[in-house]
Short mmCIF file of C-alpha atoms in Angstrom, two decimals:
data_model
loop_
_atom_site.label_atom_id
_atom_site.label_comp_id
_atom_site.label_asym_id
_atom_site.label_seq_id
_atom_site.Cartn_x
_atom_site.Cartn_y
_atom_site.Cartn_z
CA MET O 635 171.62 16.10 85.14
CA LYS O 636 173.56 18.44 86.70
CA TYR O 637 172.27 21.07 89.16
CA ALA O 638 175.42 23.10 89.10
CA ASN O 639 177.81 25.42 87.07
CA ALA O 640 180.38 22.84 85.61
CA LYS O 641 182.12 26.22 85.63
CA MET O 642 182.67 25.44 89.06
CA LEU O 643 185.93 24.81 87.45
CA LEU O 644 186.26 27.79 89.79
CA ALA O 645 185.45 30.68 87.45
CA GLY O 646 184.24 31.23 84.16
CA GLY O 647 187.02 30.10 81.84
CA ALA O 648 189.06 26.86 81.56
CA LEU O 649 191.59 26.35 84.56
CA SER O 650 194.49 25.49 82.09
CA GLY O 651 195.69 25.91 78.50
CA LEU O 652 194.68 28.86 76.09
CA ALA O 653 191.36 30.75 76.04
CA ALA O 654 189.90 30.58 72.59
CA ALA O 655 190.91 33.51 70.42
CA GLN O 656 188.16 32.83 67.77
CA GLN O 657 185.01 34.27 69.38
CA GLN O 658 181.23 33.66 68.41
CA VAL O 659 180.13 36.67 66.95
CA THR O 660 176.40 36.37 66.80
CA GLY O 661 173.89 34.31 68.55
CA ASP O 662 169.98 34.53 69.91
CA PHE O 663 168.14 33.07 72.98
CA THR O 664 164.72 33.24 74.50
CA VAL O 665 163.66 34.16 77.82
CA LEU O 666 160.42 33.27 79.91
CA SER O 667 159.01 34.93 83.24
CA MET O 668 156.55 33.19 85.29
CA ASN O 669 154.85 33.65 88.53
CA VAL O 670 154.01 30.02 89.33
CA ALA O 671 151.83 30.79 92.07
CA GLY O 672 153.80 28.34 94.53
CA LEU O 673 152.93 29.78 97.92
CA PRO O 674 151.69 26.93 100.15
CA GLU O 675 148.04 25.98 99.72
CA ILE O 676 147.21 27.11 103.55
CA LEU O 677 148.49 30.64 102.72
CA GLN O 678 147.28 31.26 99.21
CA GLY O 679 143.90 31.09 97.13
CA ASN O 680 144.42 32.59 93.90
CA ASP O 681 141.58 30.78 91.77
CA VAL O 682 143.93 28.41 90.36
CA PRO O 683 142.43 25.05 90.19
CA GLY O 684 144.18 21.61 90.81
CA ASP O 685 146.67 20.28 93.22
CA LYS O 686 149.80 22.55 93.53
CA THR O 687 152.25 19.58 93.28
CA THR O 688 150.75 18.27 90.17
CA ASN O 689 150.64 21.81 88.82
CA SER O 690 154.30 22.38 89.53
CA ARG O 691 155.23 19.16 87.66
CA THR O 692 153.20 20.19 84.85
CA ILE O 693 154.92 23.61 84.85
CA GLY O 694 158.28 21.83 84.81
CA SER O 695 157.58 19.52 82.05
CA TYR O 696 156.39 22.49 79.81
CA PHE O 697 159.69 24.33 80.77
CA ALA O 698 161.48 21.21 79.55
CA LYS O 699 159.37 20.92 76.16
CA TYR O 700 159.70 24.53 75.02
CA ASN O 701 163.34 24.85 76.11
CA TYR O 702 163.53 28.63 76.86
CA ASP O 703 167.08 29.55 77.19
CA PHE O 704 166.53 31.63 80.30
CA ILE O 705 163.56 31.07 82.86
CA ASN O 706 162.80 33.50 85.59
CA VAL O 707 160.26 32.09 88.28
CA GLN O 708 158.51 33.77 91.12
CA GLU O 709 156.60 32.33 94.21
CA VAL O 710 158.42 29.10 94.11
CA SER O 711 157.98 28.32 97.74
CA ASN O 712 158.78 25.07 99.78
CA GLU O 713 156.00 23.03 101.46
CA PHE O 714 158.55 22.42 104.19
CA ILE O 715 157.18 24.68 106.74
CA SER O 716 153.44 23.71 106.16
CA PHE O 717 154.33 19.96 106.41
CA SER O 718 156.54 20.27 109.38
CA VAL O 719 154.06 22.31 111.41
CA LEU O 720 150.89 20.42 110.36
CA PHE O 721 152.42 16.92 110.70
CA PRO O 722 154.64 16.69 113.75
CA PRO O 723 157.18 15.16 114.66
CA VAL O 724 158.59 15.84 111.41
CA ALA O 725 159.13 19.22 112.53
CA PRO O 726 163.15 20.21 112.42
CA LEU O 727 162.64 23.25 114.06
CA LYS O 728 165.14 23.72 116.90
CA ARG O 729 168.02 25.69 118.41
CA VAL O 730 171.08 24.70 116.43
CA ASP O 731 174.70 25.76 116.41
CA ALA O 732 174.73 29.44 115.36
CA GLU O 733 178.34 29.28 113.46
CA ALA O 734 177.03 26.13 111.55
CA THR O 735 173.50 27.86 110.59
CA GLY O 736 173.78 31.58 110.99
CA CYS O 737 170.69 31.42 113.56
CA SER O 738 171.75 33.42 116.47
CA VAL O 739 168.50 33.32 118.55
CA PRO O 740 166.29 30.25 119.51
CA CYS O 741 163.34 29.63 117.31
CA PRO O 742 159.88 31.04 118.56
CA SER O 743 157.83 28.40 119.86
CA ILE O 744 154.64 27.39 117.48
CA ALA O 745 151.45 28.43 119.18
CA GLY O 746 148.35 29.95 117.47
CA ASP O 747 147.79 31.01 114.09
CA ILE O 748 150.44 29.58 111.70
CA HIS O 749 150.50 32.64 109.77
CA ALA O 750 151.13 34.87 112.61
CA TRP O 751 153.81 32.66 113.88
CA MET O 752 155.56 32.43 110.61
CA LEU O 753 155.58 36.14 110.28
CA SER O 754 156.88 36.50 113.84
CA LEU O 755 159.68 34.01 113.18
CA PHE O 756 160.61 35.99 110.04
CA GLN O 757 160.65 39.26 111.88
CA ARG O 758 162.51 37.91 114.79
CA THR O 759 165.28 36.25 113.25
CA GLN O 760 165.30 36.74 109.59
CA SER O 761 167.62 33.81 109.35
CA PHE O 762 167.83 30.14 109.08
CA CYS O 763 166.77 28.33 112.31
CA LEU O 764 166.64 25.06 110.59
CA ALA O 765 168.82 21.92 111.36
CA PRO O 766 171.63 21.80 108.68
CA ARG O 767 170.42 19.81 105.69
CA ARG O 768 172.13 17.74 103.05
CA LYS O 769 172.75 20.31 100.63
CA ARG O 770 175.86 21.72 99.07
CA ILE O 771 175.87 25.23 97.51
CA SER O 772 178.70 26.30 95.15
CA GLU O 773 180.70 29.18 95.26
CA ASN O 774 178.75 30.91 92.29
CA GLY O 775 175.45 30.09 94.08
CA SER O 776 174.24 27.03 92.11
CA LEU O 777 172.87 23.74 93.38
CA THR O 778 175.57 21.10 93.35
CA GLU O 779 173.22 18.34 95.20
CA ASN O 780 169.37 17.88 94.70
CA PRO O 781 167.69 19.13 98.07
CA GLN O 782 165.69 16.68 99.81
CA ASP O 783 162.93 18.82 101.00
CA PHE O 784 159.50 18.47 99.91
CA ASN O 785 158.76 21.59 98.01
CA TYR O 786 157.11 23.18 94.79
CA HIS O 787 160.43 24.13 93.64
CA ALA O 788 161.78 20.49 93.68
CA TYR O 789 158.64 19.55 91.59
CA ILE O 790 159.43 21.67 88.89
CA TYR O 791 163.00 20.81 88.73
CA GLU O 792 161.61 17.12 88.88
CA THR O 793 160.17 17.52 85.43
CA ASP O 794 162.38 20.20 83.86
CA LYS O 795 165.45 19.43 81.73
CA HIS O 796 167.63 22.58 81.86
CA PRO O 797 171.32 21.92 82.92
CA TYR O 798 171.84 25.03 84.98
CA ARG O 799 169.51 25.88 87.99
CA THR O 800 169.76 28.23 90.93
CA ALA O 801 169.53 26.40 94.47
CA THR O 802 166.20 27.01 96.44
CA SER O 803 166.63 29.61 99.20
CA GLY O 804 163.88 27.88 101.38
CA GLY O 805 160.34 28.04 102.09
CA VAL O 806 157.90 30.62 103.72
CA PRO O 807 159.06 32.27 105.85
CA PHE O 808 162.71 32.16 104.75
CA GLY O 809 162.73 31.83 100.92
CA SER O 810 162.14 34.67 98.41
CA GLY O 811 160.50 32.34 95.87
CA LEU O 812 162.88 33.49 93.24
CA ASN O 813 164.55 30.96 90.80
CA SER O 814 166.33 30.85 87.75
CA LEU O 815 166.85 27.80 85.04
CA SER O 816 168.83 28.12 82.11
CA ASN O 817 170.71 26.48 79.22
CA TYR O 818 173.75 28.67 79.79
CA ASP O 819 176.23 28.67 82.48
CA TRP O 820 177.08 31.81 84.73
CA VAL O 821 179.82 33.08 86.87
CA GLU O 822 178.14 35.39 89.38
CA PHE O 823 174.88 34.78 91.56
CA GLU O 824 173.56 36.92 94.29
CA ARG O 825 170.19 36.96 96.25
CA VAL O 826 169.30 40.31 97.58
CA LYS O 827 166.61 40.96 100.06
CA TRP O 828 164.42 44.06 99.62
CA ASP O 829 165.32 47.38 101.86
CA THR O 830 161.57 48.26 102.13
CA CYS O 831 158.39 45.98 102.41
CA SER O 832 154.55 46.52 103.32
CA ASN O 833 151.88 44.32 104.81
CA ALA O 834 149.43 47.35 103.94
CA SER O 835 147.19 44.99 101.65
CA GLY O 836 148.93 41.61 102.03
CA ALA O 837 151.74 39.74 103.57
CA ASP O 838 154.88 41.01 101.65
CA CYS O 839 156.78 40.91 104.63
CA LEU O 840 156.05 37.26 105.57
CA THR O 841 158.97 36.27 103.23
CA PRO O 842 162.15 37.98 102.47
CA LYS O 843 161.20 38.76 98.55
CA GLY O 844 163.81 40.82 96.67
CA PHE O 845 165.71 40.09 93.49
CA THR O 846 168.39 37.89 92.18
CA PHE O 847 171.34 38.77 90.05
CA LEU O 848 173.44 36.00 87.83
CA ARG O 849 176.14 36.73 84.88
CA ALA O 850 175.43 34.51 82.16
CA ARG O 851 178.17 33.21 79.62
CA LEU O 852 176.36 33.02 76.31
CA ALA O 853 179.58 32.17 74.43
CA GLU O 854 183.47 33.00 74.75
CA GLY O 855 183.78 36.37 76.22
CA VAL O 856 179.96 37.09 75.93
CA TYR O 857 178.00 38.09 79.02
CA VAL O 858 174.70 39.17 79.96
CA ASP O 859 173.45 40.16 83.46
CA VAL O 860 170.10 38.65 84.16
CA TYR O 861 167.71 39.84 87.07
CA ASN O 862 164.84 38.20 88.67
CA LEU O 863 162.51 40.05 90.90
CA HIS O 864 159.04 40.03 92.57
CA THR O 865 158.12 43.60 93.92
CA ASP O 866 155.70 44.44 96.82
CA ALA O 867 152.11 43.84 95.51
CA GLY O 868 148.89 46.00 96.64
CA THR O 869 147.90 49.66 95.96
CA GLU O 870 147.72 51.00 99.41
CA ALA O 871 150.08 53.82 100.11
CA GLY O 872 152.36 51.60 102.07
CA ASP O 873 152.45 49.29 99.02
CA LEU O 874 153.25 51.80 96.61
CA THR O 875 156.11 53.18 98.54
CA ALA O 876 157.64 49.85 99.29
CA ARG O 877 157.25 48.76 95.51
CA ASN O 878 159.08 52.07 94.15
CA SER O 879 161.67 51.47 96.67
CA ASN O 880 162.07 47.90 95.41
CA LEU O 881 162.29 49.22 91.78
CA GLN O 882 164.79 51.90 92.82
CA GLN O 883 166.91 49.16 94.64
CA VAL O 884 167.32 47.27 91.50
CA ALA O 885 167.94 50.20 89.30
CA ASP O 886 170.92 51.50 91.98
CA TYR O 887 172.37 47.70 91.80
CA ILE O 888 172.43 47.53 88.24
CA ASP O 889 174.21 51.19 88.22
CA LYS O 890 177.01 49.37 90.64
CA TRP O 891 177.13 45.83 89.73
CA SER O 892 176.23 45.87 85.82
CA ALA O 893 178.16 49.18 85.18
CA GLY O 894 178.56 48.84 81.42
CA ASN O 895 177.31 45.59 80.96
CA ALA O 896 174.36 44.07 78.86
CA VAL O 897 171.61 43.52 81.10
CA LEU O 898 168.00 41.60 81.29
CA VAL O 899 165.44 42.15 83.72
CA PHE O 900 162.50 40.29 83.71
CA GLY O 901 160.05 39.18 86.32
CA ASP O 902 157.02 39.92 88.63
CA THR O 903 157.16 44.01 89.00
CA ASN O 904 153.62 44.33 90.30
CA SER O 905 153.48 47.65 88.32
CA ARG O 906 151.69 49.15 85.38
CA TYR O 907 152.51 52.34 83.00
CA THR O 908 148.84 53.29 83.53
CA ARG O 909 149.27 53.40 87.38
CA THR O 910 151.13 56.57 87.40
CA SER O 911 152.27 56.17 91.02
CA ASP O 912 154.39 53.07 89.97
CA ARG O 913 157.88 54.16 88.80
CA ILE O 914 158.46 51.27 86.44
CA ARG O 915 160.16 54.02 84.10
CA VAL O 916 163.29 53.77 86.38
CA PHE O 917 164.75 51.22 84.32
CA SER O 918 164.60 53.12 81.11
CA GLU O 919 165.25 56.40 82.77
CA GLN O 920 168.19 55.59 85.02
CA ASN O 921 169.45 52.43 83.24
CA GLY O 922 168.92 53.03 79.87
CA MET O 923 166.88 49.91 79.35
CA THR O 924 163.96 49.06 76.65
CA ASP O 925 160.78 47.48 77.62
CA ALA O 926 160.23 44.49 75.22
CA TRP O 927 156.48 44.85 75.40
CA LEU O 928 156.48 48.36 74.96
CA GLN O 929 159.08 48.31 71.89
CA LEU O 930 157.34 45.62 70.11
CA GLN O 931 153.45 45.52 71.00
CA ARG O 932 153.09 49.42 71.57
CA GLY O 933 155.56 50.78 69.13
CA GLY O 934 157.30 52.48 72.09
CA VAL O 935 154.42 54.70 73.05
CA VAL O 936 153.44 54.63 77.18
CA PRO O 937 150.05 53.63 77.36
CA THR O 938 147.60 56.08 79.33
CA GLU O 939 144.43 53.96 79.41
CA GLU O 940 144.51 50.61 81.28
CA SER O 941 143.95 47.24 79.57
CA ILE O 942 143.95 44.50 81.86
CA CYS O 943 144.88 40.83 80.35
CA SER O 944 142.61 37.96 80.66
CA ASN O 945 144.00 34.72 81.78
CA PRO O 946 144.82 33.24 79.39
CA SER O 947 145.30 36.19 77.31
CA SER O 948 144.04 36.28 73.62
CA THR O 949 146.24 39.29 72.74
CA ASN O 950 149.73 40.70 73.33
CA TRP O 951 148.27 44.46 73.46
CA CYS O 952 147.28 44.35 77.00
CA GLU O 953 149.32 45.18 79.96
CA THR O 954 150.34 42.80 82.54
CA VAL O 955 152.61 43.33 85.62
CA ASP O 956 155.16 40.79 84.51
CA LYS O 957 157.72 42.71 82.29
CA ALA O 958 160.84 42.24 80.41
CA PHE O 959 163.64 44.93 80.16
CA TYR O 960 166.87 44.75 78.19
CA ARG O 961 169.80 46.94 77.27
CA GLY O 962 173.16 45.93 75.32
CA ASN O 963 176.63 47.54 75.81
CA ALA O 964 179.83 48.29 73.90
CA VAL O 965 180.72 44.97 73.59
CA LEU O 966 177.51 43.29 72.91
CA ASN O 967 174.40 44.32 70.64
CA LEU O 968 171.39 42.93 71.87
CA ASP O 969 168.00 43.48 70.15
CA ALA O 970 164.49 42.17 71.32
CA THR O 971 162.78 40.48 68.16
CA TYR O 972 159.47 39.07 69.69
CA TYR O 973 157.49 39.72 72.88
CA GLY O 974 154.50 37.62 73.75
CA TYR O 975 152.26 36.08 76.44
CA GLU O 976 152.60 32.25 76.59
CA SER O 977 149.30 31.40 78.55
CA GLU O 978 147.91 28.85 75.87
CA LYS O 979 151.31 26.76 76.23
CA PHE O 980 150.84 26.64 80.12
CA LEU O 981 147.48 25.09 80.76
CA GLN O 982 146.49 21.96 82.63
CA ASN O 983 145.02 19.01 80.65
CA ASP O 984 141.54 20.00 81.19
CA GLY O 985 142.43 23.67 79.78
CA SER O 986 142.36 25.27 83.19
CA ILE O 987 145.33 27.58 83.98
CA LEU O 988 148.42 26.68 85.69
CA SER O 989 148.95 30.32 87.46
CA ASP O 990 147.16 33.35 87.96
CA HIS O 991 149.80 35.22 86.04
CA ASN O 992 150.29 34.97 82.25
CA PRO O 993 153.83 33.80 81.55
CA ILE O 994 155.62 36.32 79.16
CA THR O 995 158.32 35.62 76.62
CA ALA O 996 160.70 37.30 74.62
CA ASN O 997 163.23 36.53 71.99
CA PHE O 998 166.66 38.31 71.36
CA THR O 999 169.36 38.34 68.84
CA TRP O 1000 173.03 39.41 69.66
CA ASN O 1001 176.19 40.38 68.03
CA LEU O 1002 179.47 41.48 68.98
CA GLY O 1003 180.33 45.08 68.76
CA THR O 1004 183.20 46.48 66.51
CA THR O 1005 185.05 48.71 68.85
CA LEU O 1006 185.23 46.74 72.19
CA ARG O 1007 185.29 43.13 73.02
CA GLN O 1008 186.14 41.09 76.24
CA SER O 1009 187.83 37.96 77.75
CA ASP O 1010 186.25 35.39 80.09
CA PHE O 1011 187.01 35.72 83.70
CA SER O 1012 189.64 34.01 85.90
CA GLY O 1013 189.03 33.89 89.72
CA GLY O 1014 186.07 33.79 91.97
CA PRO O 1015 183.13 35.91 92.87
CA HIS O 1016 184.37 38.07 95.79
CA GLY O 1017 185.09 42.00 96.34
CA GLU O 1018 183.63 44.85 94.78
CA PRO O 1019 182.96 45.18 91.00
CA PHE O 1020 184.75 47.18 88.68
CA SER O 1021 184.67 47.60 84.91
CA ASP O 1022 186.80 49.72 82.57
CA LEU O 1023 184.06 49.09 79.71
CA PRO O 1024 182.17 52.56 80.26
CA ALA O 1025 185.41 54.55 80.01
CA LEU O 1026 186.67 52.75 76.97
CA ALA O 1027 183.44 53.13 75.02
CA GLY O 1028 183.90 56.93 74.68
CA LYS O 1029 187.38 56.50 73.14
CA SER O 1030 188.11 56.05 69.47
CA LYS O 1031 191.39 54.40 69.41
CA PRO O 1032 192.66 53.31 72.97
CA LYS O 1033 195.99 51.90 73.39
CA ALA O 1034 198.07 50.71 76.47
CA SER O 1035 201.23 52.65 76.95
CA VAL O 1036 202.23 51.66 80.50
CA LEU O 1037 201.42 48.38 82.41
CA THR O 1038 201.79 48.39 86.32
CA PHE O 1039 200.98 45.27 88.28
CA ARG O 1040 201.55 44.56 91.95
CA GLY O 1041 201.90 41.01 93.46
CA GLN O 1042 203.79 38.66 95.78
CA ASN O 1043 202.10 35.55 97.44
CA ARG O 1044 198.83 36.58 95.11
CA LEU O 1045 197.91 39.07 92.47
CA ASP O 1046 197.31 42.51 94.57
CA SER O 1047 196.63 44.81 91.78
CA VAL O 1048 196.38 45.59 87.99
CA GLY O 1049 196.59 48.76 86.20
CA LEU O 1050 197.41 50.49 82.82
CA THR O 1051 197.83 54.00 81.44
CA LEU O 1052 196.42 54.64 77.91
CA ALA O 1053 198.36 56.79 75.29
CA ASP O 1054 195.89 59.58 76.12
CA GLY O 1055 196.84 59.76 79.92
CA THR O 1056 193.71 57.70 81.08
CA SER O 1057 194.85 55.58 83.97
CA PHE O 1058 193.04 52.38 85.37
CA ALA O 1059 193.83 50.50 88.63
CA HIS O 1060 191.96 47.86 90.69
CA GLY O 1061 193.07 45.95 93.74
CA GLY O 1062 195.17 46.95 96.80
CA SER O 1063 198.45 48.36 97.60
CA GLY O 1064 200.12 45.51 98.74
CA GLY O 1065 203.03 43.35 97.13
CA ASN O 1066 205.65 44.33 94.74
CA GLN O 1067 205.35 46.71 91.91
CA ALA O 1068 206.29 46.02 88.34
CA THR O 1069 205.78 48.34 85.56
CA LEU O 1070 206.49 48.22 81.85
CA THR O 1071 206.25 50.91 79.41
CA LEU O 1072 205.33 50.19 75.77
CA GLY O 1073 206.59 51.48 72.64
CA ALA O 1074 204.54 53.58 69.95
CA ASN O 1075 203.93 50.56 67.86
CA GLU O 1076 204.09 47.93 70.71
CA PHE O 1077 200.73 46.59 71.89
CA TRP O 1078 199.83 44.19 74.74
CA THR O 1079 198.30 41.11 73.12
CA SER O 1080 197.78 38.34 75.72
CA ALA O 1081 197.81 37.87 79.48
CA LYS O 1082 198.51 34.52 81.46
CA ILE O 1083 196.37 34.34 84.78
CA CYS O 1084 196.91 31.70 87.62
CA GLN O 1085 194.30 31.16 90.28
CA GLY O 1086 194.10 29.19 93.40
CA GLN O 1087 192.35 28.87 96.81
CA LYS O 1088 192.96 31.35 99.64
CA ASP O 1089 190.81 31.17 103.06
CA GLY O 1090 188.24 28.80 101.14
CA ARG O 1091 188.04 31.34 98.16
CA THR O 1092 189.10 31.60 94.78
CA ARG O 1093 191.51 34.23 94.16
CA ASN O 1094 193.99 35.45 91.23
CA PHE O 1095 197.53 34.48 92.19
CA TYR O 1096 199.42 35.51 89.29
CA ILE O 1097 199.52 37.57 86.09
CA GLN O 1098 202.12 37.55 83.09
CA ALA O 1099 201.43 40.20 80.29
CA THR O 1100 203.08 39.60 76.89
CA THR O 1101 203.40 42.52 74.21
CA SER O 1102 203.43 42.10 70.54
CA THR O 1103 207.26 42.36 70.41
CA GLY O 1104 207.43 39.51 73.06
CA ARG O 1105 208.10 41.53 76.04
CA THR O 1106 206.76 40.52 79.40
CA LEU O 1107 205.67 41.82 82.65
CA ALA O 1108 204.78 39.46 85.53
CA ALA O 1109 203.61 39.66 89.24
CA GLY O 1110 202.44 37.45 92.03
CA THR O 1111 202.92 33.53 92.23
CA SER O 1112 202.31 31.11 89.61
CA THR O 1113 199.97 27.96 90.38
CA SER O 1114 199.03 24.98 88.36
CA SER O 1115 195.63 26.45 87.38
CA CYS O 1116 196.41 29.07 84.55
CA THR O 1117 195.04 30.34 81.46
CA THR O 1118 196.29 32.54 78.87
CA TYR O 1119 193.98 35.02 77.48
CA THR O 1120 194.73 36.42 73.77
CA ALA O 1121 193.20 39.21 72.11
CA PRO O 1122 191.67 38.54 68.79
CA SER O 1123 193.78 38.91 65.64
CA GLY O 1124 194.45 42.69 65.09
CA TRP O 1125 193.13 43.62 68.55
CA GLN O 1126 194.78 44.49 71.84
CA ILE O 1127 194.14 44.45 75.70
CA VAL O 1128 193.27 48.01 76.68
CA GLY O 1129 191.30 47.46 80.10
CA PHE O 1130 189.96 45.25 82.94
CA LEU O 1131 186.83 44.18 84.43
CA GLY O 1132 186.10 42.00 87.54
CA ARG O 1133 186.06 42.18 91.27
CA ALA O 1134 188.80 43.57 93.64
CA GLY O 1135 189.40 44.14 97.30
CA ASP O 1136 192.91 44.28 98.74
CA GLU O 1137 193.77 41.78 96.14
CA VAL O 1138 192.32 41.11 92.68
CA ASP O 1139 189.63 38.19 93.09
CA ARG O 1140 188.27 38.16 89.73
CA LEU O 1141 189.85 39.54 86.52
CA GLY O 1142 188.81 39.61 82.82
CA PHE O 1143 190.42 41.85 80.06
CA ALA O 1144 188.71 44.45 77.43
CA TYR O 1145 189.93 44.25 73.99
CA ALA O 1146 190.11 46.95 71.30
CA PRO O 1147 191.32 47.32 67.68
CA GLN O 1148 195.01 47.88 67.26
#
């Protein structure tokens, strides 16, 4: 069992040799979202019978049995805090080295009500004040060594068989309770805390709830951005304000980090269309996404009358707060073919429920576009995102006419000018500039990229472009870890996507027909 990206080959493509020119052009996958009711038992009473440890193991076994390709779970919480508080002297809470742990203040002493203590701890520190644990987190956010904590997260992982899993972010009050399990590798992963929370009708500020983002690789040059979320609960004024802020925060993040990309958002939104104060429409209105339930079960018609689901639900017509949104892009056509509640598949042996939420599932098919495609990525997950795909999507026959690179010790910037005068440039102003002007019938057809380590981070060190006539342009310093990306036969390189700052940290290429 591997708990990580084998892609920790540092980037999202092989480290040497040639990237495959023949791409898989069609495929399909399944998704599941499940709020697993995993808060510590002393904090949560949700009418779910049975022992949480046993239930968690059962849930994990069902994940393995049904083998959904992408699984987003919410409320996966460590028992670590409750165990350490209730059963001393196990408690590891102490002041530890700030540089090693990120904890800059002493942990508050444990006194009085446990719930109040944890809330106080979270509000005072909002950081980890735990002694270091024997756990390694990869550069792209995956677990590379099984954590030794006692937690419900570990019990789910114990019986599940998915090869790729996110590392736990900790227990109450430290962790968000969000995790993802996948049959597909990924090249990006981020955890983001909500900007706004409310305790108006619950304890949403007790833990750093928020959302996660990962960029999954479906096939060579085929990527989809996957978001998991758990918004503020409740219907008091403060709850509604916080929840709508949460939804807006995800929508804005998509605009920046997933610009021009195919996207999946599925998780616990705590929102209903029939509760008009919930701004759940923000994903369709701002991000151009489709609600799979609304599309397939309601014919695209937004409901105006509330229809609460039973648990387990006997119909897919009713509305739940757990939702799945999607969109394709110019590279990837994405379509939902099925949506349903999986409640009957997630029951205890005696027929009792395993969660107070109905798990939701959706099936998707995909195929590559005919006007734009992309390569895999080279480099590491650092710097600000960029993508030329949105600009290229509006052009009928883009063609590179001038290539401009900068580099010396590493690759500082990449740029090109299209035949119609449109210019793309990404990175900094350092290094030496190199320029190549292409002929009218000359196309940029392949790029060699070399990467390496700088200050503990994976960066791109070198680029060499080769045209259809055999001419080349290079910048930077070559390393022993290189990949050559070649456009499919009859296609050309016309743009870039990746991440950059003063240098080009991550780089992929956009292809268009010649």
